[in-house]
Amino acid sequence: MRIILSATLFIFTFLNVAYANEVNLFTSRHYDSDVKLYQKFTAKTGIKVNVVSGKAKALEKRLLSEGKSSKADVYITVDAGALGSAKAKGIFQRINSKTLNSKIPANFRTAHWYGVAKRARIIYYNPKLISASEAKSLNYEDLSNPKYKNSVVIRASSNTYNKSLVASLIANNGSGKTGNWAKGIVSNMARDPKGNDRAQIMAVAAGKAKLAVANSYYIALMLSGKKGPEQQAAAQKVKPVFPNQGNRGTHMNISGGGVVKHAPNKANAIKFLEFLLTKEAQQHIVNNTYEYPMISGVKPNNLIGQFGTSFKQDTKTKVSTYYKNQKKALALMKKAGWK
């Protein structure tokens, strides 16, 4: 009997050790380079990272359906609106990390989720069709000016990045003005919305439009050649500009994450998030996904940094407010005829 009990105790202890040395990550980030980042975390800490990937809505639905039985420790997604949705539905638990609070600017974190990388939603222009001086003076609000009729390309109203952009406009300009702005955008569209952000940049490069709205990192991705020579050549024909430099600054969004409410490995989850804010991890992120670093002391990758590293960012509009305005933003866009 003593031998049997000892064997049982050994198995129980072994399982506890194995369990204590893992972290279960649910992520909607789709970058292959992130896997190498997780491997760096394991090499540093001995904590294995088990990854479940998927689209944000599908992961959110799974986390909610699994509830207390979920093995998820960390949920990471892109767009502050998606993070806000997860928080509102009780997916995250509140944590207090001095490391995260000290490294992340207040505008890009809450007590439930934390930004790990920044991205700007900016304007791209064709220098053969618009002068640099005109382009650099642009505000988001100017995109609805009748002078740009048949000149603007942008993704569908349902796109989460557009919903967050319009949500920030509501916060700054009010619903009435933003509704009129959306109508002006629709009137100025060079074509019905279609394709991803890179498709908008390609349209401007081809002269099918003068202006495009897309996230900042796409120009670097295209210039890198990772998306093929055609997109690389197109990226060389356009220029990015950072809107609203004369007032509140350029609209910012984030990749971010938090500790899941019923995380079985909470301590490891916090360690994992804190690792993502180390200089080593931040350099890995900016050099592979071309996002902007969240912490100070890390420079953006040269492919995006060549266009400016000290542009004025909108720190007035808290990214945590995007979620509450996203439904209203979508309704305004739909009412304006934005497909």
GROMACS .gro file of C-alpha atoms in nm:
model
  339
    1MET     CA    1   0.000   0.000   0.000
    2ARG     CA    2   0.286   0.237   0.086
    3ILE     CA    3   0.443   0.180  -0.258
    4ILE     CA    4   0.114   0.252  -0.436
    5LEU     CA    5   0.063   0.575  -0.240
    6SER     CA    6   0.416   0.688  -0.318
    7ALA     CA    7   0.365   0.625  -0.689
    8THR     CA    8   0.039   0.816  -0.681
    9LEU     CA    9   0.206   1.105  -0.502
   10PHE     CA   10   0.485   1.110  -0.761
   11ILE     CA   11   0.238   1.125  -1.049
   12PHE     CA   12   0.042   1.404  -0.880
   13THR     CA   13   0.357   1.605  -0.815
   14PHE     CA   14   0.477   1.557  -1.174
   15LEU     CA   15   0.147   1.675  -1.314
   16ASN     CA   16   0.155   1.980  -1.091
   17VAL     CA   17   0.505   2.071  -1.209
   18ALA     CA   18   0.407   2.029  -1.575
   19TYR     CA   19   0.093   2.232  -1.519
   20ALA     CA   20   0.282   2.508  -1.341
   21ASN     CA   21   0.525   2.545  -1.633
   22GLU     CA   22   0.284   2.637  -1.909
   23VAL     CA   23   0.071   2.925  -2.022
   24ASN     CA   24  -0.226   2.883  -2.253
   25LEU     CA   25  -0.254   3.165  -2.504
   26PHE     CA   26  -0.559   3.243  -2.715
   27THR     CA   27  -0.464   3.491  -2.987
   28SER     CA   28  -0.614   3.649  -3.296
   29ARG     CA   29  -0.275   3.783  -3.408
   30HIS     CA   30  -0.185   3.605  -3.730
   31TYR     CA   31   0.190   3.659  -3.750
   32ASP     CA   32   0.422   3.358  -3.790
   33SER     CA   33   0.695   3.564  -3.623
   34ASP     CA   34   0.496   3.562  -3.297
   35VAL     CA   35   0.569   3.190  -3.261
   36LYS     CA   36   0.943   3.267  -3.245
   37LEU     CA   37   0.868   3.532  -2.984
   38TYR     CA   38   0.689   3.276  -2.769
   39GLN     CA   39   0.985   3.043  -2.805
   40LYS     CA   40   1.208   3.319  -2.668
   41PHE     CA   41   0.979   3.344  -2.365
   42THR     CA   42   1.004   2.969  -2.308
   43ALA     CA   43   1.383   2.976  -2.340
   44LYS     CA   44   1.399   3.256  -2.082
   45THR     CA   45   1.152   3.118  -1.828
   46GLY     CA   46   1.104   2.747  -1.894
   47ILE     CA   47   0.731   2.815  -1.934
   48LYS     CA   48   0.580   2.643  -2.238
   49VAL     CA   49   0.338   2.849  -2.446
   50ASN     CA   50   0.039   2.656  -2.580
   51VAL     CA   51  -0.122   2.856  -2.859
   52VAL     CA   52  -0.480   2.858  -2.982
   53SER     CA   53  -0.521   3.088  -3.284
   54GLY     CA   54  -0.837   3.216  -3.447
   55LYS     CA   55  -1.043   3.520  -3.535
   56ALA     CA   56  -1.135   3.750  -3.251
   57LYS     CA   57  -1.510   3.685  -3.259
   58ALA     CA   58  -1.462   3.307  -3.269
   59LEU     CA   59  -1.216   3.312  -2.980
   60GLU     CA   60  -1.438   3.541  -2.778
   61LYS     CA   61  -1.733   3.309  -2.835
   62ARG     CA   62  -1.529   3.006  -2.729
   63LEU     CA   63  -1.400   3.175  -2.413
   64LEU     CA   64  -1.753   3.273  -2.314
   65SER     CA   65  -1.895   2.926  -2.383
   66GLU     CA   66  -1.619   2.749  -2.188
   67GLY     CA   67  -1.649   2.981  -1.889
   68LYS     CA   68  -1.492   2.842  -1.572
   69SER     CA   69  -1.379   2.526  -1.753
   70SER     CA   70  -1.161   2.722  -1.996
   71LYS     CA   71  -0.788   2.648  -1.989
   72ALA     CA   72  -0.709   2.989  -2.140
   73ASP     CA   73  -0.468   3.205  -1.943
   74VAL     CA   74  -0.407   3.498  -2.180
   75TYR     CA   75  -0.622   3.643  -2.457
   76ILE     CA   76  -0.449   3.866  -2.712
   77THR     CA   77  -0.619   4.042  -2.999
   78VAL     CA   78  -0.586   4.345  -3.224
   79ASP     CA   79  -0.799   4.661  -3.198
   80ALA     CA   80  -0.891   4.833  -2.875
   81GLY     CA   81  -1.255   4.785  -2.962
   82ALA     CA   82  -1.213   4.407  -2.958
   83LEU     CA   83  -1.036   4.430  -2.622
   84GLY     CA   84  -1.318   4.647  -2.492
   85SER     CA   85  -1.572   4.390  -2.610
   86ALA     CA   86  -1.390   4.113  -2.423
   87LYS     CA   87  -1.375   4.323  -2.107
   88ALA     CA   88  -1.743   4.414  -2.128
   89LYS     CA   89  -1.835   4.045  -2.152
   90GLY     CA   90  -1.629   3.951  -1.849
   91ILE     CA   91  -1.351   3.762  -2.026
   92PHE     CA   92  -1.064   3.941  -1.850
   93GLN     CA   93  -0.978   3.961  -1.482
   94ARG     CA   94  -0.836   4.270  -1.319
   95ILE     CA   95  -0.464   4.249  -1.245
   96ASN     CA   96  -0.215   4.489  -1.095
   97SER     CA   97   0.131   4.469  -1.248
   98LYS     CA   98   0.376   4.745  -1.158
   99THR     CA   99   0.582   4.646  -1.462
  100LEU     CA  100   0.294   4.686  -1.706
  101ASN     CA  101   0.163   5.001  -1.543
  102SER     CA  102   0.504   5.168  -1.550
  103LYS     CA  103   0.597   5.072  -1.906
  104ILE     CA  104   0.268   5.130  -2.087
  105PRO     CA  105   0.132   5.484  -2.128
  106ALA     CA  106  -0.201   5.529  -1.950
  107ASN     CA  107  -0.381   5.588  -2.279
  108PHE     CA  108  -0.300   5.236  -2.398
  109ARG     CA  109  -0.399   5.025  -2.098
  110THR     CA  110  -0.673   4.957  -1.846
  111ALA     CA  111  -0.679   4.750  -1.529
  112HIS     CA  112  -0.804   4.455  -1.738
  113TRP     CA  113  -0.605   4.471  -2.063
  114TYR     CA  114  -0.274   4.611  -2.180
  115GLY     CA  115  -0.142   4.733  -2.513
  116VAL     CA  116   0.169   4.552  -2.637
  117ALA     CA  117   0.217   4.730  -2.971
  118LYS     CA  118   0.080   5.039  -3.142
  119ARG     CA  119  -0.042   5.099  -3.496
  120ALA     CA  120  -0.161   5.420  -3.659
  121ARG     CA  121  -0.449   5.443  -3.907
  122ILE     CA  122  -0.310   5.688  -4.158
  123ILE     CA  123  -0.362   5.837  -4.505
  124TYR     CA  124  -0.167   5.731  -4.814
  125TYR     CA  125  -0.142   5.951  -5.122
  126ASN     CA  126  -0.015   5.933  -5.476
  127PRO     CA  127   0.251   6.209  -5.513
  128LYS     CA  128   0.174   6.234  -5.884
  129LEU     CA  129  -0.182   6.336  -5.804
  130ILE     CA  130  -0.146   6.539  -5.481
  131SER     CA  131   0.140   6.757  -5.364
  132ALA     CA  132   0.333   6.663  -5.052
  133SER     CA  133   0.246   6.994  -4.883
  134GLU     CA  134  -0.126   6.939  -4.936
  135ALA     CA  135  -0.109   6.578  -4.819
  136LYS     CA  136   0.089   6.656  -4.505
  137SER     CA  137  -0.165   6.913  -4.393
  138LEU     CA  138  -0.456   6.668  -4.409
  139ASN     CA  139  -0.688   6.589  -4.120
  140TYR     CA  140  -0.920   6.289  -4.118
  141GLU     CA  141  -1.203   6.542  -4.134
  142ASP     CA  142  -1.075   6.667  -4.471
  143LEU     CA  143  -1.151   6.336  -4.641
  144SER     CA  144  -1.515   6.440  -4.665
  145ASN     CA  145  -1.433   6.768  -4.842
  146PRO     CA  146  -1.606   6.779  -5.185
  147LYS     CA  147  -1.269   6.870  -5.342
  148TYR     CA  148  -1.179   6.501  -5.300
  149LYS     CA  149  -1.480   6.365  -5.486
  150ASN     CA  150  -1.400   6.030  -5.654
  151SER     CA  151  -1.063   6.035  -5.480
  152VAL     CA  152  -1.086   5.822  -5.163
  153VAL     CA  153  -1.059   5.446  -5.112
  154ILE     CA  154  -1.122   5.280  -4.778
  155ARG     CA  155  -1.236   4.944  -4.644
  156ALA     CA  156  -1.591   4.839  -4.560
  157SER     CA  157  -1.781   4.996  -4.272
  158SER     CA  158  -1.776   4.663  -4.089
  159ASN     CA  159  -1.397   4.665  -4.067
  160THR     CA  160  -1.298   4.690  -3.701
  161TYR     CA  161  -1.020   4.943  -3.769
  162ASN     CA  162  -1.267   5.172  -3.944
  163LYS     CA  163  -1.517   5.133  -3.661
  164SER     CA  164  -1.251   5.239  -3.412
  165LEU     CA  165  -1.144   5.533  -3.629
  166VAL     CA  166  -1.502   5.657  -3.659
  167ALA     CA  167  -1.555   5.591  -3.287
  168SER     CA  168  -1.266   5.829  -3.215
  169LEU     CA  169  -1.419   6.089  -3.447
  170ILE     CA  170  -1.746   6.063  -3.254
  171ALA     CA  171  -1.556   6.118  -2.929
  172ASN     CA  172  -1.388   6.429  -3.069
  173ASN     CA  173  -1.649   6.580  -3.302
  174GLY     CA  174  -1.982   6.443  -3.186
  175SER     CA  175  -2.231   6.216  -3.363
  176GLY     CA  176  -2.388   6.484  -3.580
  177LYS     CA  177  -2.067   6.607  -3.738
  178THR     CA  178  -1.935   6.251  -3.773
  179GLY     CA  179  -2.254   6.143  -3.948
  180ASN     CA  180  -2.212   6.423  -4.199
  181TRP     CA  181  -1.846   6.330  -4.236
  182ALA     CA  182  -1.944   5.971  -4.319
  183LYS     CA  183  -2.183   6.096  -4.587
  184GLY     CA  184  -1.903   6.306  -4.733
  185ILE     CA  185  -1.669   6.006  -4.737
  186VAL     CA  186  -1.925   5.800  -4.926
  187SER     CA  187  -1.967   6.082  -5.180
  188ASN     CA  188  -1.590   6.099  -5.226
  189MET     CA  189  -1.529   5.728  -5.271
  190ALA     CA  190  -1.351   5.639  -5.594
  191ARG     CA  191  -1.514   5.294  -5.574
  192ASP     CA  192  -1.726   5.087  -5.341
  193PRO     CA  193  -1.527   4.953  -5.046
  194LYS     CA  194  -1.355   4.624  -5.120
  195GLY     CA  195  -1.042   4.437  -5.020
  196ASN     CA  196  -0.804   4.474  -4.730
  197ASP     CA  197  -0.580   4.767  -4.635
  198ARG     CA  198  -0.315   4.669  -4.888
  199ALA     CA  199  -0.579   4.673  -5.163
  200GLN     CA  200  -0.648   5.039  -5.082
  201ILE     CA  201  -0.278   5.124  -5.109
  202MET     CA  202  -0.256   4.933  -5.438
  203ALA     CA  203  -0.547   5.138  -5.577
  204VAL     CA  204  -0.370   5.466  -5.497
  205ALA     CA  205  -0.044   5.336  -5.648
  206ALA     CA  206  -0.232   5.248  -5.968
  207GLY     CA  207  -0.383   5.598  -5.991
  208LYS     CA  208  -0.736   5.472  -5.931
  209ALA     CA  209  -0.764   5.704  -5.630
  210LYS     CA  210  -0.571   5.992  -5.481
  211LEU     CA  211  -0.606   5.900  -5.115
  212ALA     CA  212  -0.637   5.579  -4.913
  213VAL     CA  213  -0.692   5.506  -4.546
  214ALA     CA  214  -0.497   5.208  -4.411
  215ASN     CA  215  -0.290   5.102  -4.112
  216SER     CA  216   0.068   5.220  -4.087
  217TYR     CA  217   0.248   4.886  -4.087
  218TYR     CA  218   0.118   4.782  -4.429
  219ILE     CA  219   0.349   5.014  -4.620
  220ALA     CA  220   0.649   4.856  -4.446
  221LEU     CA  221   0.518   4.505  -4.507
  222MET     CA  222   0.478   4.579  -4.876
  223LEU     CA  223   0.817   4.751  -4.903
  224SER     CA  224   0.983   4.451  -4.738
  225GLY     CA  225   0.899   4.234  -5.038
  226LYS     CA  226   0.729   3.971  -4.821
  227LYS     CA  227   0.408   4.017  -5.020
  228GLY     CA  228   0.579   3.988  -5.358
  229PRO     CA  229   0.737   4.223  -5.614
  230GLU     CA  230   0.405   4.366  -5.737
  231GLN     CA  231   0.309   4.498  -5.394
  232GLN     CA  232   0.665   4.611  -5.328
  233ALA     CA  233   0.661   4.816  -5.648
  234ALA     CA  234   0.320   4.961  -5.560
  235ALA     CA  235   0.440   5.067  -5.216
  236GLN     CA  236   0.724   5.259  -5.375
  237LYS     CA  237   0.472   5.471  -5.567
  238VAL     CA  238   0.281   5.600  -5.263
  239LYS     CA  239   0.360   5.808  -4.957
  240PRO     CA  240   0.210   5.787  -4.608
  241VAL     CA  241   0.113   6.091  -4.403
  242PHE     CA  242   0.011   6.125  -4.040
  243PRO     CA  243  -0.318   6.317  -4.016
  244ASN     CA  244  -0.419   6.584  -3.765
  245GLN     CA  245  -0.067   6.696  -3.680
  246GLY     CA  246  -0.195   7.050  -3.619
  247ASN     CA  247  -0.448   6.947  -3.355
  248ARG     CA  248  -0.512   6.626  -3.156
  249GLY     CA  249  -0.271   6.402  -3.348
  250THR     CA  250  -0.294   6.080  -3.548
  251HIS     CA  251  -0.547   5.813  -3.453
  252MET     CA  252  -0.377   5.524  -3.272
  253ASN     CA  253  -0.486   5.166  -3.213
  254ILE     CA  254  -0.319   4.870  -3.047
  255SER     CA  255  -0.251   4.502  -3.022
  256GLY     CA  256  -0.306   4.402  -2.664
  257GLY     CA  257  -0.417   4.139  -2.419
  258GLY     CA  258  -0.508   4.048  -2.067
  259VAL     CA  259  -0.536   3.763  -1.821
  260VAL     CA  260  -0.847   3.551  -1.870
  261LYS     CA  261  -1.094   3.551  -1.579
  262HIS     CA  262  -1.053   3.183  -1.487
  263ALA     CA  263  -0.687   3.148  -1.586
  264PRO     CA  264  -0.542   2.830  -1.429
  265ASN     CA  265  -0.190   2.975  -1.460
  266LYS     CA  266  -0.239   3.337  -1.357
  267ALA     CA  267   0.119   3.398  -1.242
  268ASN     CA  268   0.257   3.266  -1.570
  269ALA     CA  269   0.006   3.473  -1.762
  270ILE     CA  270   0.128   3.792  -1.595
  271LYS     CA  271   0.491   3.691  -1.659
  272PHE     CA  272   0.405   3.638  -2.024
  273LEU     CA  273   0.245   3.980  -2.064
  274GLU     CA  274   0.535   4.144  -1.883
  275PHE     CA  275   0.778   3.966  -2.116
  276LEU     CA  276   0.602   4.117  -2.418
  277LEU     CA  277   0.691   4.461  -2.281
  278THR     CA  278   1.063   4.386  -2.248
  279LYS     CA  279   1.305   4.555  -2.484
  280GLU     CA  280   1.392   4.219  -2.643
  281ALA     CA  281   1.028   4.135  -2.718
  282GLN     CA  282   0.943   4.485  -2.838
  283GLN     CA  283   1.235   4.483  -3.081
  284HIS     CA  284   1.119   4.145  -3.212
  285ILE     CA  285   0.768   4.279  -3.268
  286VAL     CA  286   0.866   4.601  -3.448
  287ASN     CA  287   1.118   4.423  -3.670
  288ASN     CA  288   0.875   4.154  -3.781
  289THR     CA  289   0.527   4.310  -3.785
  290TYR     CA  290   0.633   4.674  -3.837
  291GLU     CA  291   0.406   4.797  -3.559
  292TYR     CA  292   0.520   5.081  -3.335
  293PRO     CA  293   0.677   4.992  -3.000
  294MET     CA  294   0.473   5.037  -2.688
  295ILE     CA  295   0.768   5.118  -2.463
  296SER     CA  296   1.023   5.396  -2.481
  297GLY     CA  297   1.380   5.320  -2.582
  298VAL     CA  298   1.287   5.100  -2.881
  299LYS     CA  299   1.293   5.240  -3.233
  300PRO     CA  300   1.045   5.141  -3.506
  301ASN     CA  301   1.174   4.928  -3.790
  302ASN     CA  302   1.350   5.142  -4.054
  303LEU     CA  303   1.094   5.049  -4.321
  304ILE     CA  304   0.828   5.241  -4.131
  305GLY     CA  305   1.060   5.466  -3.932
  306GLN     CA  306   1.188   5.634  -4.250
  307PHE     CA  307   0.854   5.814  -4.276
  308GLY     CA  308   0.884   5.966  -3.929
  309THR     CA  309   0.921   5.849  -3.572
  310SER     CA  310   0.823   6.162  -3.383
  311PHE     CA  311   0.479   6.233  -3.529
  312LYS     CA  312   0.212   6.360  -3.291
  313GLN     CA  313  -0.005   6.075  -3.165
  314ASP     CA  314  -0.358   6.124  -3.041
  315THR     CA  315  -0.321   6.072  -2.667
  316LYS     CA  316  -0.628   6.280  -2.592
  317THR     CA  317  -0.870   6.012  -2.708
  318LYS     CA  318  -0.837   5.708  -2.483
  319VAL     CA  319  -0.836   5.387  -2.686
  320SER     CA  320  -1.048   5.230  -2.412
  321THR     CA  321  -1.340   5.447  -2.534
  322TYR     CA  322  -1.345   5.294  -2.883
  323TYR     CA  323  -1.564   4.999  -2.788
  324LYS     CA  324  -1.849   5.202  -2.644
  325ASN     CA  325  -1.868   5.409  -2.964
  326GLN     CA  326  -1.820   5.132  -3.219
  327LYS     CA  327  -2.188   5.038  -3.250
  328LYS     CA  328  -2.281   5.402  -3.300
  329ALA     CA  329  -1.997   5.438  -3.549
  330LEU     CA  330  -2.119   5.146  -3.756
  331ALA     CA  331  -2.477   5.277  -3.748
  332LEU     CA  332  -2.362   5.620  -3.873
  333MET     CA  333  -2.159   5.464  -4.154
  334LYS     CA  334  -2.447   5.240  -4.261
  335LYS     CA  335  -2.690   5.532  -4.254
  336ALA     CA  336  -2.452   5.724  -4.479
  337GLY     CA  337  -2.456   5.441  -4.733
  338TRP     CA  338  -2.108   5.317  -4.648
  339LYS     CA  339  -2.107   4.956  -4.765
   0.00000   0.00000   0.00000
